[in-house]
Each structure stands twice: as structure tokens, then as C-alpha cells.
Tab-separated table of C-alpha atoms in Angstrom:
chain	number	residue	atom	x	y	z
A	1	MET	CA	-3.508	-18.926	-35.347
A	2	THR	CA	-5.437	-15.900	-36.567
A	3	GLU	CA	-6.475	-12.737	-34.771
A	4	THR	CA	-9.891	-13.210	-33.223
A	5	THR	CA	-13.035	-11.286	-34.157
A	6	THR	CA	-14.852	-12.422	-30.994
A	7	SER	CA	-17.068	-9.906	-29.148
A	8	ALA	CA	-15.178	-7.621	-26.760
A	9	MET	CA	-17.289	-9.052	-23.923
A	10	ALA	CA	-16.509	-12.736	-24.621
A	11	PRO	CA	-13.417	-14.149	-22.866
A	12	VAL	CA	-10.898	-15.831	-25.159
A	13	PRO	CA	-9.122	-18.859	-23.646
A	14	TYR	CA	-5.385	-18.532	-22.975
A	15	ARG	CA	-3.236	-21.169	-21.318
A	16	VAL	CA	-0.609	-20.567	-18.634
A	17	GLN	CA	2.674	-21.424	-20.316
A	18	GLU	CA	4.914	-20.400	-17.414
A	19	ARG	CA	4.433	-19.122	-13.878
A	20	VAL	CA	7.098	-17.211	-11.947
A	21	SER	CA	6.736	-16.462	-8.245
A	22	GLU	CA	7.961	-12.889	-7.743
A	23	ASN	CA	7.508	-12.487	-3.986
A	24	ARG	CA	5.203	-13.599	-1.201
A	25	ASP	CA	2.026	-12.236	-2.830
A	26	SER	CA	2.814	-11.643	-6.522
A	27	SER	CA	3.396	-13.942	-9.469
A	28	THR	CA	3.966	-13.489	-13.192
A	29	LEU	CA	1.983	-15.519	-15.725
A	30	HIS	CA	3.102	-16.004	-19.312
A	31	LEU	CA	-0.025	-16.795	-21.322
A	32	GLN	CA	-0.352	-18.375	-24.758
A	33	PRO	CA	-3.516	-18.403	-26.920
A	34	ILE	CA	-5.171	-21.790	-27.340
A	35	ARG	CA	-6.874	-20.971	-30.634
A	36	ASP	CA	-7.952	-17.357	-31.237
A	37	VAL	CA	-5.354	-14.616	-30.786
A	38	LEU	CA	-6.253	-11.264	-29.288
A	39	SER	CA	-4.731	-8.071	-30.657
A	40	ALA	CA	-1.315	-7.398	-29.166
A	41	PRO	CA	-1.522	-4.973	-26.222
A	42	ARG	CA	0.743	-1.950	-26.035
A	43	PRO	CA	2.742	-1.072	-22.922
A	44	GLY	CA	0.361	0.549	-20.447
A	45	GLU	CA	-2.804	-1.106	-21.733
A	46	PHE	CA	-4.704	-3.684	-19.699
A	47	MET	CA	-6.575	-6.937	-20.216
A	48	MET	CA	-9.648	-8.239	-18.440
A	49	MET	CA	-8.574	-11.586	-16.952
A	50	TYR	CA	-11.254	-14.122	-16.065
A	51	ALA	CA	-10.771	-16.888	-13.506
A	52	PHE	CA	-13.462	-19.329	-14.544
A	53	GLY	CA	-16.139	-19.764	-11.895
A	54	ILE	CA	-14.777	-16.917	-9.761
A	55	GLY	CA	-14.762	-13.626	-11.610
A	56	GLU	CA	-12.930	-11.082	-13.732
A	57	VAL	CA	-10.427	-8.341	-13.006
A	58	ALA	CA	-8.477	-5.713	-14.952
A	59	ILE	CA	-4.699	-6.268	-14.984
A	60	SER	CA	-2.146	-4.153	-16.873
A	61	VAL	CA	0.271	-6.067	-19.068
A	62	SER	CA	3.795	-6.567	-17.769
A	63	GLY	CA	5.032	-7.997	-21.060
A	64	VAL	CA	3.756	-7.625	-24.622
A	65	PRO	CA	3.880	-10.056	-27.557
A	66	THR	CA	6.671	-9.917	-30.127
A	67	ASP	CA	6.470	-10.482	-33.869
A	68	SER	CA	7.389	-14.136	-33.372
A	69	ASP	CA	5.573	-14.874	-30.108
A	70	ASN	CA	1.943	-14.324	-29.087
A	71	THR	CA	2.679	-14.543	-25.360
A	72	ILE	CA	0.976	-11.966	-23.126
A	73	THR	CA	2.517	-11.470	-19.706
A	74	HIS	CA	0.741	-10.333	-16.545
A	75	THR	CA	2.066	-9.837	-13.043
A	76	ILE	CA	-0.647	-10.290	-10.434
A	77	ARG	CA	-0.726	-9.367	-6.770
A	78	SER	CA	-3.056	-11.515	-4.666
A	79	VAL	CA	-5.451	-9.141	-2.900
A	80	GLY	CA	-8.875	-10.770	-3.345
A	81	ALA	CA	-10.710	-13.854	-4.567
A	82	VAL	CA	-10.136	-13.284	-8.302
A	83	THR	CA	-6.544	-12.109	-8.078
A	84	ARG	CA	-5.796	-14.960	-5.649
A	85	ALA	CA	-7.082	-17.501	-8.170
A	86	LEU	CA	-5.051	-15.913	-10.977
A	87	HIS	CA	-1.958	-15.584	-8.792
A	88	ASP	CA	-2.173	-19.290	-7.924
A	89	ALA	CA	-2.825	-20.495	-11.498
A	90	GLU	CA	-0.492	-23.333	-12.422
A	91	VAL	CA	1.106	-24.150	-15.762
A	92	GLY	CA	-1.504	-25.635	-18.098
A	93	MET	CA	-4.500	-23.890	-16.537
A	94	VAL	CA	-6.842	-21.928	-18.814
A	95	ILE	CA	-7.677	-18.277	-18.155
A	96	GLY	CA	-10.213	-16.140	-20.014
A	97	MET	CA	-8.827	-12.979	-21.605
A	98	ARG	CA	-10.507	-9.879	-23.050
A	99	GLY	CA	-8.873	-6.842	-24.553
A	100	PRO	CA	-6.603	-5.056	-24.923
A	101	PHE	CA	-8.233	-1.973	-23.460
A	102	GLY	CA	-7.270	1.541	-22.497
A	103	THR	CA	-4.430	3.889	-23.331
A	104	GLY	CA	-0.679	3.214	-23.478
A	105	TRP	CA	2.462	4.936	-22.236
A	106	GLY	CA	3.155	6.419	-25.684
A	107	LEU	CA	6.761	5.290	-25.823
A	108	ALA	CA	7.007	5.955	-29.557
A	109	GLU	CA	6.022	9.584	-28.981
A	110	ALA	CA	8.938	9.939	-26.552
A	111	THR	CA	11.574	9.123	-29.182
A	112	GLY	CA	14.637	11.316	-28.725
A	113	ARG	CA	13.689	12.378	-25.201
A	114	ASP	CA	15.138	11.612	-21.781
A	115	LEU	CA	12.960	9.225	-19.796
A	116	VAL	CA	12.326	9.019	-16.049
A	117	LEU	CA	10.407	5.988	-14.783
A	118	VAL	CA	9.255	5.898	-11.146
A	119	ALA	CA	7.552	2.788	-9.763
A	120	GLY	CA	6.155	1.983	-6.350
A	121	GLY	CA	5.606	-1.646	-5.377
A	122	VAL	CA	3.573	-3.559	-7.947
A	123	GLY	CA	3.598	-0.384	-10.064
A	124	LEU	CA	6.815	-1.708	-11.570
A	125	ALA	CA	4.788	-4.296	-13.518
A	126	PRO	CA	3.090	-1.894	-15.981
A	127	LEU	CA	6.441	-0.107	-16.462
A	128	ARG	CA	8.387	-3.282	-17.287
A	129	PRO	CA	7.285	-3.230	-20.967
A	130	VAL	CA	8.569	0.355	-21.197
A	131	VAL	CA	11.998	-0.730	-19.962
A	132	LEU	CA	12.042	-3.677	-22.355
A	133	GLY	CA	10.945	-1.435	-25.216
A	134	VAL	CA	13.736	1.033	-24.464
A	135	LEU	CA	16.345	-1.704	-24.256
A	136	ALA	CA	15.201	-3.116	-27.609
A	137	ASP	CA	15.661	0.301	-29.266
A	138	ARG	CA	18.137	2.015	-26.981
A	139	ASP	CA	19.557	4.470	-29.530
A	140	SER	CA	16.144	6.108	-29.939
A	141	TYR	CA	16.169	7.671	-26.451
A	142	GLY	CA	18.346	9.931	-24.373
A	143	THR	CA	19.172	9.204	-20.753
A	144	VAL	CA	16.858	6.682	-19.084
A	145	THR	CA	16.454	6.456	-15.308
A	146	LEU	CA	14.391	3.914	-13.384
A	147	ILE	CA	13.609	4.597	-9.726
A	148	ALA	CA	11.770	1.724	-8.034
A	149	GLY	CA	10.638	1.463	-4.440
A	150	ALA	CA	9.377	-1.430	-2.330
A	151	ARG	CA	8.720	-2.224	1.300
A	152	SER	CA	11.822	-4.434	1.520
A	153	ARG	CA	14.298	-6.201	-0.742
A	154	GLU	CA	12.052	-9.289	-0.806
A	155	ASP	CA	9.110	-7.262	-2.114
A	156	PHE	CA	10.650	-6.160	-5.407
A	157	LEU	CA	9.224	-7.627	-8.604
A	158	PHE	CA	11.520	-8.950	-11.340
A	159	SER	CA	14.544	-9.187	-9.027
A	160	ALA	CA	16.799	-10.905	-11.567
A	161	GLU	CA	15.932	-8.392	-14.281
A	162	LEU	CA	16.419	-5.458	-11.924
A	163	GLN	CA	19.893	-6.737	-11.124
A	164	GLN	CA	20.660	-7.180	-14.812
A	165	TRP	CA	19.404	-3.685	-15.662
A	166	ALA	CA	21.363	-2.160	-12.777
A	167	GLN	CA	24.594	-3.877	-13.838
A	168	GLY	CA	24.222	-2.816	-17.459
A	169	GLU	CA	25.020	0.576	-18.936
A	170	SER	CA	21.823	1.187	-20.911
A	171	ILE	CA	19.729	2.649	-18.079
A	172	ASP	CA	20.381	4.053	-14.625
A	173	VAL	CA	18.605	2.109	-11.873
A	174	CYS	CA	17.977	3.294	-8.325
A	175	LEU	CA	16.256	0.975	-5.851
A	176	THR	CA	14.962	2.148	-2.500
A	177	VAL	CA	13.253	0.325	0.367
A	178	ASP	CA	11.201	1.305	3.411
A	179	ILE	CA	12.653	-1.448	5.627
A	180	PRO	CA	16.405	-2.011	5.146
A	181	LEU	CA	17.328	-5.543	6.099
A	182	GLN	CA	20.921	-6.391	6.933
A	183	GLY	CA	23.153	-6.116	3.900
A	184	TRP	CA	20.869	-3.875	1.848
A	185	PRO	CA	23.221	-1.787	-0.359
A	186	GLY	CA	20.710	0.608	-1.871
A	187	GLU	CA	18.681	3.654	-0.919
A	188	ILE	CA	16.371	3.871	2.103
A	189	GLY	CA	13.175	5.889	2.041
A	190	PHE	CA	10.632	7.150	-0.457
A	191	VAL	CA	11.201	7.250	-4.219
A	192	THR	CA	10.833	11.028	-4.051
A	193	GLU	CA	14.279	11.357	-2.440
A	194	PRO	CA	16.405	10.066	-5.357
A	195	LEU	CA	13.992	11.802	-7.741
A	196	ARG	CA	14.621	15.109	-5.977
A	197	ARG	CA	18.392	14.707	-6.512
A	198	LEU	CA	18.137	13.626	-10.132
A	199	PRO	CA	19.536	16.160	-12.629
A	200	LEU	CA	17.139	16.718	-15.530
A	201	ARG	CA	16.770	18.551	-18.791
A	202	PRO	CA	13.141	19.480	-18.099
A	203	GLU	CA	12.317	20.634	-21.609
A	204	ASN	CA	13.426	17.234	-22.985
A	205	THR	CA	12.101	14.911	-20.263
A	206	THR	CA	9.139	12.553	-20.309
A	207	ALA	CA	8.236	10.882	-17.002
A	208	TYR	CA	6.228	7.708	-16.378
A	209	LEU	CA	4.810	7.208	-12.873
A	210	CYS	CA	3.049	4.094	-11.592
A	211	GLY	CA	2.182	3.215	-8.018
A	212	PRO	CA	-0.079	4.398	-5.188
A	213	GLU	CA	-1.777	7.722	-5.913
A	214	PRO	CA	0.041	9.622	-3.100
A	215	MET	CA	3.367	8.427	-4.514
A	216	MET	CA	2.482	9.554	-8.035
A	217	ARG	CA	1.182	12.894	-6.771
A	218	ASN	CA	4.358	13.581	-4.765
A	219	CYS	CA	6.618	12.499	-7.621
A	220	ALA	CA	4.709	14.656	-10.097
A	221	ASN	CA	5.127	17.636	-7.776
A	222	GLU	CA	8.887	17.001	-7.586
A	223	LEU	CA	9.093	16.857	-11.385
A	224	MET	CA	7.046	20.025	-11.833
A	225	ASN	CA	9.310	21.732	-9.281
A	226	LYS	CA	12.105	20.843	-11.711
A	227	CYS	CA	10.093	22.545	-14.491
A	228	VAL	CA	8.934	19.385	-16.254
A	229	ALA	CA	5.613	20.190	-17.933
A	230	SER	CA	2.655	18.367	-16.377
A	231	SER	CA	1.629	17.174	-19.849
A	232	ASN	CA	4.977	15.339	-20.081
A	233	ILE	CA	4.302	13.489	-16.826
A	234	LEU	CA	2.227	10.369	-17.453
A	235	VAL	CA	0.505	8.481	-14.635
A	236	SER	CA	-1.397	5.188	-14.479
A	237	LEU	CA	-4.738	5.586	-12.711
A	238	GLU	CA	-6.600	2.679	-11.139
A	239	ARG	CA	-10.313	2.413	-10.462
A	240	ASN	CA	-12.873	-0.423	-10.373
A	241	MET	CA	-12.896	-1.500	-14.025
A	242	GLN	CA	-15.564	-4.082	-14.788
A	243	CYS	CA	-16.584	-3.974	-18.459
A	244	GLY	CA	-13.407	-2.596	-20.061
A	245	VAL	CA	-15.309	-0.868	-22.855
A	246	GLY	CA	-16.877	2.190	-21.200
A	247	TRP	CA	-20.371	0.758	-20.742
A	248	CYS	CA	-20.858	0.198	-17.021
A	249	GLY	CA	-19.397	3.418	-15.572
A	250	HIS	CA	-17.738	1.773	-12.561
A	251	CYS	CA	-14.350	3.263	-13.421
A	252	GLN	CA	-15.546	6.868	-13.719
A	253	LEU	CA	-13.149	9.511	-12.437
A	254	GLY	CA	-14.644	12.935	-12.984
A	255	PRO	CA	-15.321	13.201	-16.735
A	256	LEU	CA	-13.116	10.189	-17.513
A	257	LEU	CA	-13.993	6.538	-17.902
A	258	LEU	CA	-10.595	5.082	-17.122
A	259	CYS	CA	-11.115	1.842	-19.045
A	260	ARG	CA	-11.560	3.987	-22.159
A	261	ASP	CA	-9.771	7.296	-21.431
A	262	GLY	CA	-7.060	5.771	-19.224
A	263	PRO	CA	-5.435	4.161	-17.397
A	264	ILE	CA	-2.518	6.236	-18.734
A	265	VAL	CA	-3.227	9.972	-18.710
A	266	GLY	CA	-1.131	13.115	-18.579
A	267	TYR	CA	-0.771	14.718	-15.185
A	268	ASP	CA	-2.233	17.910	-16.628
A	269	VAL	CA	-5.477	15.915	-16.830
A	270	ALA	CA	-5.020	13.856	-13.650
A	271	GLN	CA	-3.894	16.590	-11.256
A	272	PRO	CA	-7.228	18.413	-10.811
A	273	LEU	CA	-9.101	15.106	-10.544
A	274	LEU	CA	-6.814	13.630	-7.884
A	275	ALA	CA	-7.110	16.823	-5.864
A	276	VAL	CA	-10.834	16.264	-5.342
A	277	GLN	CA	-11.254	13.945	-2.347
A	278	GLU	CA	-14.744	12.777	-3.354
A	279	LEU	CA	-13.436	11.449	-6.667
């Protein structure tokens, strides 16, 4: 297979190699190219995924290709007609792919720094490649903490991996839920609570936040209260992305077109935009 030179607006066919049901409304698809191979996405970037005959939607990658494998991984929550069709796609089905688009988490630029990752709900999916990247090159980073929140234990994505990460010594993992079912051993409440208690070296910390905007805003405030610079706090912003290449304007947020200038931006850029209700 060779890297494709197809137009950025033409979907390239990928086949579902494996499907993993994560919880009641989310599944992970491992996709292999049928002929042409798209450029490998970086952690934080997104692809436009096309369910033939239904429509197209922007989905951040939850796993990136390796040197020996062209598989692109997406974790999809079923919330509408297109995402429902993608969520339900079975092994062998063909899905149209465009991309990659947007900005990444900049993990290479964080070499030597302490990392704090905070995820809310399906926000863990775009952060999974960051965790995998850290684990593959663990000596290049300082302390690494992952704080992930979900409605209940059953709502977490990547349950087996979370357990493996938590039992290992490479990263510190804190899981918190809104609804503690019987036997839940972890935290209860918002992700801001364990973040507030977390000791940091603010001058050497880079933070990655992904989840609902109120969650990211509150977590960013906690980090800035700990003297982490807003430019070292990266957030993933979500708007209605339709073209992926900055043509249609549907994803405009203030002066930004998020398909081109995002979805990953520094909180120094995001903070004034998220404070304006009309945006």
C-alpha cells in the first residue's frame, strides 16, 4: 500500500478490522485501509468518518498507526444517525475516511515535563493515544497522572486498559464516578476534586484536558490556581465540523476555525472564547 494523494474531500475506503463494545453507547473501531493509505494522524487530530448513505462526522483518533501497522482507531459514542451507524458497524464493513485534520496534543514538545491528563466521559478517547505514547517512551517524561471521570463504573471507556494502567507503576491513575454502585473502590465526585489535591511542579507541568466544556473550564481554573501557565494547559474544543479543511465555517469559534486551528488549543487562547456565551 502507498500513501494516497486523493483530494482532501474524497473519502478513502477503510474496512472495520475489529470492533470492541466499550459500554452501552460507545464502541471502538479498528480500521484498516483497503487500498490507499491516509497519512498517519497524530494524537489529538481527527478524521472525518463517512457512513455511506447516511452522512459524515468528525471523530478524534483514539489510536494512531505504528511503523508496522496502518490501523487507525476511533472510539464512537452513539448520539445521532451518523454516529449510530458508525457505532454499530460490524467487522468487514467499509467506512469512508478523510484526514487527518486539525492540531495535536504536542506530546513531543512536552518531553522532560510532568504531565497531567484529565478526561471526562468520552473525553478519555482522544487522550488514549497520549497515554500510549507516554508508555512507549516512558523515560522521556517526568511524573504522569491520569484523572478520568464517568457517570458510573460501567460508563468508563477502555476498562481493561484502565485497570492495567492503574496496576502498573508508569503512570498514576485516579478514577472517579458520579454514581457509586456497590463495591466501587475509587473516588466519588467531579474530576476537579482529585485535581485540587494533586501536588504539582507548576513551572514543569503540561496539562491535557478533554471532556465537556464546563469540566475543562473548571479544571483549567484549578490548574491556574496552582500556578500552571494557561499556555501549558491544552484543551480539546468541539464544534460542528463539516468540511475539515476550513472552507465551510461551521466550526467557527471567535477567530478560530476549529477544524484548522483546533481542536487542540492552549487555554490562553480558549479561555476568552469560552467566556463569551454567544460563542
